[in-house]
Coordinates of C-alpha atoms in Angstrom, one line a residue:
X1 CA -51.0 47.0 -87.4
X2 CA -48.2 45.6 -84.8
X3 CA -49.1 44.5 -81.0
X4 CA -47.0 46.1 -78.2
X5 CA -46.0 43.5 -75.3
X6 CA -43.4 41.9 -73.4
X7 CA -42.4 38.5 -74.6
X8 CA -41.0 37.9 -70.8
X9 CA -42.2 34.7 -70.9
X10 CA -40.6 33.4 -74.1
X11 CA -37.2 33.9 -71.9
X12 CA -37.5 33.1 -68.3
X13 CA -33.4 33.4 -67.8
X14 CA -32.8 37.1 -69.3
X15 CA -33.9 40.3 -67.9
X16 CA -34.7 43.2 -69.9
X17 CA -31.6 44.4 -71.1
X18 CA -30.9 40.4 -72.2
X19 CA -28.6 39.5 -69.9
X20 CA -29.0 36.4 -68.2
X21 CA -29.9 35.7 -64.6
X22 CA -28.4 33.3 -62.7
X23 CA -29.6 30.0 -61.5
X24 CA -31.6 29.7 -58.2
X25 CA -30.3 27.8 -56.0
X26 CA -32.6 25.5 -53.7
X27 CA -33.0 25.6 -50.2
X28 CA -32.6 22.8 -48.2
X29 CA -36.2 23.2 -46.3
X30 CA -36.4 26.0 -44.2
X31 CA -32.5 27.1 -44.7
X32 CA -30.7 26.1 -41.8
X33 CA -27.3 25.1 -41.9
X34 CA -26.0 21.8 -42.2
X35 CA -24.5 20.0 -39.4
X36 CA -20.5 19.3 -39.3
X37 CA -18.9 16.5 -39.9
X38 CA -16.6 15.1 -36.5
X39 CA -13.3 14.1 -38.0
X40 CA -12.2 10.8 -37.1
X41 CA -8.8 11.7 -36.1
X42 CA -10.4 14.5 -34.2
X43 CA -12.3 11.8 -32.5
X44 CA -9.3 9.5 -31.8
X45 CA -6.9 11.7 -30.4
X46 CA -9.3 12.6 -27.7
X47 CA -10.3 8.8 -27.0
X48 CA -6.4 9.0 -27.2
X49 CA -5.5 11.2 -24.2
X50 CA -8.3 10.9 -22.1
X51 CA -6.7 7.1 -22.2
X52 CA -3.3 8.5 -21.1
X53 CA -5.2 10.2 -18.3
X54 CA -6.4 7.0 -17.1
X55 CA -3.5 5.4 -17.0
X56 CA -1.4 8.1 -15.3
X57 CA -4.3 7.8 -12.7
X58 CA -4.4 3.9 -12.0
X59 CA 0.1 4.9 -11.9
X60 CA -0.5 7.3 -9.6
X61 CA -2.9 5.2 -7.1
X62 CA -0.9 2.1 -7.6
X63 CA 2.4 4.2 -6.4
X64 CA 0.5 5.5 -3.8
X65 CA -1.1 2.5 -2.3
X66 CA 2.6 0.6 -2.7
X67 CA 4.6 3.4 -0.5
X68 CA 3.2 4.1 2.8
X69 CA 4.9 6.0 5.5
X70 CA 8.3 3.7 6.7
X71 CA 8.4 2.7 10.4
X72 CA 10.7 3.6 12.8
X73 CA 14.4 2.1 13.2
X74 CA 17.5 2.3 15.0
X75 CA 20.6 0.7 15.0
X76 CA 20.5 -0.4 18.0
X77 CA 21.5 -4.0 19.1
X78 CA 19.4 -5.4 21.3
X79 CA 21.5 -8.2 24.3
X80 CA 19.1 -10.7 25.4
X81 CA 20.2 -13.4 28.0
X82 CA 18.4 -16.4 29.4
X83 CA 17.6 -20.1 29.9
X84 CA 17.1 -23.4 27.9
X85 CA 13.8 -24.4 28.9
X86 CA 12.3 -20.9 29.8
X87 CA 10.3 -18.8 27.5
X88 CA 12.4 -15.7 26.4
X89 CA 10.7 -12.4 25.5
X90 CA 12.8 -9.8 23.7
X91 CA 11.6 -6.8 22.4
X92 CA 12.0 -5.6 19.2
X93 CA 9.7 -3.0 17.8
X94 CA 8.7 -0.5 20.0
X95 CA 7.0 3.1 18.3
X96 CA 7.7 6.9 19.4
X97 CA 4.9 8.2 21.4
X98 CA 3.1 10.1 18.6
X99 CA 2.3 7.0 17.0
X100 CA -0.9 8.0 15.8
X101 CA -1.2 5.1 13.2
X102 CA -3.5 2.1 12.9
X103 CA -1.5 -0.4 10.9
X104 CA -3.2 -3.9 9.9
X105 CA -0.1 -6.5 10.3
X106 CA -0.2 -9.5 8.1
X107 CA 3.4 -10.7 8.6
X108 CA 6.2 -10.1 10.6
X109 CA 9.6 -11.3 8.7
X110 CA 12.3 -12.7 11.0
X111 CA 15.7 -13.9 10.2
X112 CA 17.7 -15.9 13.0
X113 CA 21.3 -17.4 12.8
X114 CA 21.6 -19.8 15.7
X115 CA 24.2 -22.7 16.7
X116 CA 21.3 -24.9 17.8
X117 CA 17.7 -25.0 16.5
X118 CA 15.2 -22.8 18.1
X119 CA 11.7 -21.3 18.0
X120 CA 10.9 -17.6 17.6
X121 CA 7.7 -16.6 17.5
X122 CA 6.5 -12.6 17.1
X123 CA 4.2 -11.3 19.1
X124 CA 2.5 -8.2 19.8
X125 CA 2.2 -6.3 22.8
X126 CA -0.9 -5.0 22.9
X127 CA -0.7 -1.2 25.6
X128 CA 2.7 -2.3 26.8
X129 CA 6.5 -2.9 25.7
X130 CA 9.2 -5.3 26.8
X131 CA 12.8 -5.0 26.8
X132 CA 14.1 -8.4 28.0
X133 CA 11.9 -10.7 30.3
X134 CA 10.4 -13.7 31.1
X135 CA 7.0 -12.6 32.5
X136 CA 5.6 -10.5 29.3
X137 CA 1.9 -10.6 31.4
X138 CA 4.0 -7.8 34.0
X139 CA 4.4 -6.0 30.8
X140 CA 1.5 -6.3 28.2
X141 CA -2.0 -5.8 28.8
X142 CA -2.5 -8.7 26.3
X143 CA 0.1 -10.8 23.8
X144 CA -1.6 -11.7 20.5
X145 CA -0.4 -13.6 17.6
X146 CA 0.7 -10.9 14.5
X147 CA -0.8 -12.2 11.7
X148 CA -4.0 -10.2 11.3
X149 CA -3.4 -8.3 14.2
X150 CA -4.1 -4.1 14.4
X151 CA -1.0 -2.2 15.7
X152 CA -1.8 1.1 17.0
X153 CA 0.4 3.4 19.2
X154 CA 0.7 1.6 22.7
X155 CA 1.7 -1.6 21.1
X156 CA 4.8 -3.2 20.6
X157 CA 6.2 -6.1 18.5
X158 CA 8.5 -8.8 20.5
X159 CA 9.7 -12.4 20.2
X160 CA 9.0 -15.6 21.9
X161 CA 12.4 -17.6 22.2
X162 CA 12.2 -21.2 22.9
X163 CA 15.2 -23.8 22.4
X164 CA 15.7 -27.1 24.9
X165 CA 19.7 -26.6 24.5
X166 CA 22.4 -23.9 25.0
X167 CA 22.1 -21.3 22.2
X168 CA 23.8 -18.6 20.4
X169 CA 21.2 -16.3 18.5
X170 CA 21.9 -13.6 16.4
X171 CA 18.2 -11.9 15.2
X172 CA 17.9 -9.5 12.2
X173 CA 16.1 -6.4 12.0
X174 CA 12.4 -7.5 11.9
X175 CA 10.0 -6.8 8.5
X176 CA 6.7 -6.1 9.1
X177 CA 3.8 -6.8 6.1
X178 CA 1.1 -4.4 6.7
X179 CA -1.9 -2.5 5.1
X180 CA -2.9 0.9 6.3
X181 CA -5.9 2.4 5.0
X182 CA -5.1 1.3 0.8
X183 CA -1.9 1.2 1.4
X184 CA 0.2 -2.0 1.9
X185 CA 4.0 -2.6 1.9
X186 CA 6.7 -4.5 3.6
X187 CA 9.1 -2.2 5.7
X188 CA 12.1 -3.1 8.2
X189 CA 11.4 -1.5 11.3
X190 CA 13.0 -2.0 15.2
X191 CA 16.2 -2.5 16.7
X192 CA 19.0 -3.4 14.0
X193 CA 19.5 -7.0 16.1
X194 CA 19.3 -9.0 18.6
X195 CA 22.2 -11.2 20.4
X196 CA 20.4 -14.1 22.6
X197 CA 22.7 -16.0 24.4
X198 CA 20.5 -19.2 26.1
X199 CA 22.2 -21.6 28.7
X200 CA 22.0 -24.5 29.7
X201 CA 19.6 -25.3 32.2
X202 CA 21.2 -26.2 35.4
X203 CA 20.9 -29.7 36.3
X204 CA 19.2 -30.8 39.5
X205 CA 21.5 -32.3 42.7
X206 CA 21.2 -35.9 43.1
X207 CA 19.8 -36.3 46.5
X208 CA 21.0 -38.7 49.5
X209 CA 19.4 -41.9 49.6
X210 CA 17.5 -42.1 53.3
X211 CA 19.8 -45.1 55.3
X212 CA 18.7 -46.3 58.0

């Protein structure tokens, strides 16, 4: 007498017809997928450009802040005539009308040849300009120093000239240091020069002594 059965656990790999089944294969908990890997290169190159970014930014703002508008020239030469002893005022910078910027001056350049020493001092005209003159108050609401000064349209840049002896001056176009907004530069700007002739100042008539 034989038993009838299945022997399907004696051969947990085969099927009926005795071929074998493959492997399972075990999930990693609930089966999602695993995460990717970032390449490293990946990673770099962008590290990479947004760098060249910056840099073509802080270019760009360093360009822009070091090139401002220019200021206004002629070539113009300015004649200036007057006396040792006396305060000359000569103007040199004077803006067009539509000036409708507000410049913050922290130098004005000036380069003098002279045959005798002198003093030349810039100052700005504050509402007023000068052409050549010896009374500036007839002219200018107020004359300031430069240095630290705010130019806006209205004002004008002139010199003092001050010299004890007969002079010959020859005055170069002006530079002006200034800052406007974050912009700065250094810029020529005015009449191309000035010729100051100074003479000598007359000397007083000796008097009569009183006889008796």
């Amino acid at each position: 007498m034989t038993e009838r059965g299945s022997a399907s656990g004696s051969a947990p790999d085969a099927d009926r017809r005795g071929r074998r089944r493959p492997p399972r294969q075990r999930g990693t908990g609930l089966g999602a997928p695993g995460l990717p890997r970032i390449s490293l290169q990946s990673r770099a190159a962008k590290l990479l450009l947004a760098a060249i970014a910056l840099l073509l930014l802080v270019g760009w703002f360093v360009w822009y802040a070091a090139t401002p508008e220019p200021l206004p020239t002629t070539d113009k030469a300015v004649s200036a005539s007057g006396v040792a002893g006396t305060p000359l005022y000569v103007g040199m910078y004077t803006p067009p009308d539509d000036f409708d910027r507000t410049l913050r001056i922290s130098g004005v350049k000036v380069r003098a040849t002279s045959s005798t020493d002198i003093e030349v001092t810039p100052l700005l005209c504050r509402r007023g300009n000068i052409g050549v003159t010896t009374k500036p108050d007839q002219f200018c609401a107020d004359l300031v120093g430069t240095e630290g000064a705010r130019m806006v349209g209205g004002d004008s840049i002139v010199l003092k000239i001050e010299t004890d002896e007969a002079a010959v001056t020859v005055i170069d176009r002006l530079s002006i240091a200034f800052r406007e907004d974050v912009r700065w530069d250094t810029v020529p700007a005015g009449s191309k020069q000035a010729i100051v002739t100074m003479t000598a100042r007359p000397e007083a008539e000796p008097t009569d002594a009183a006889t008796e």
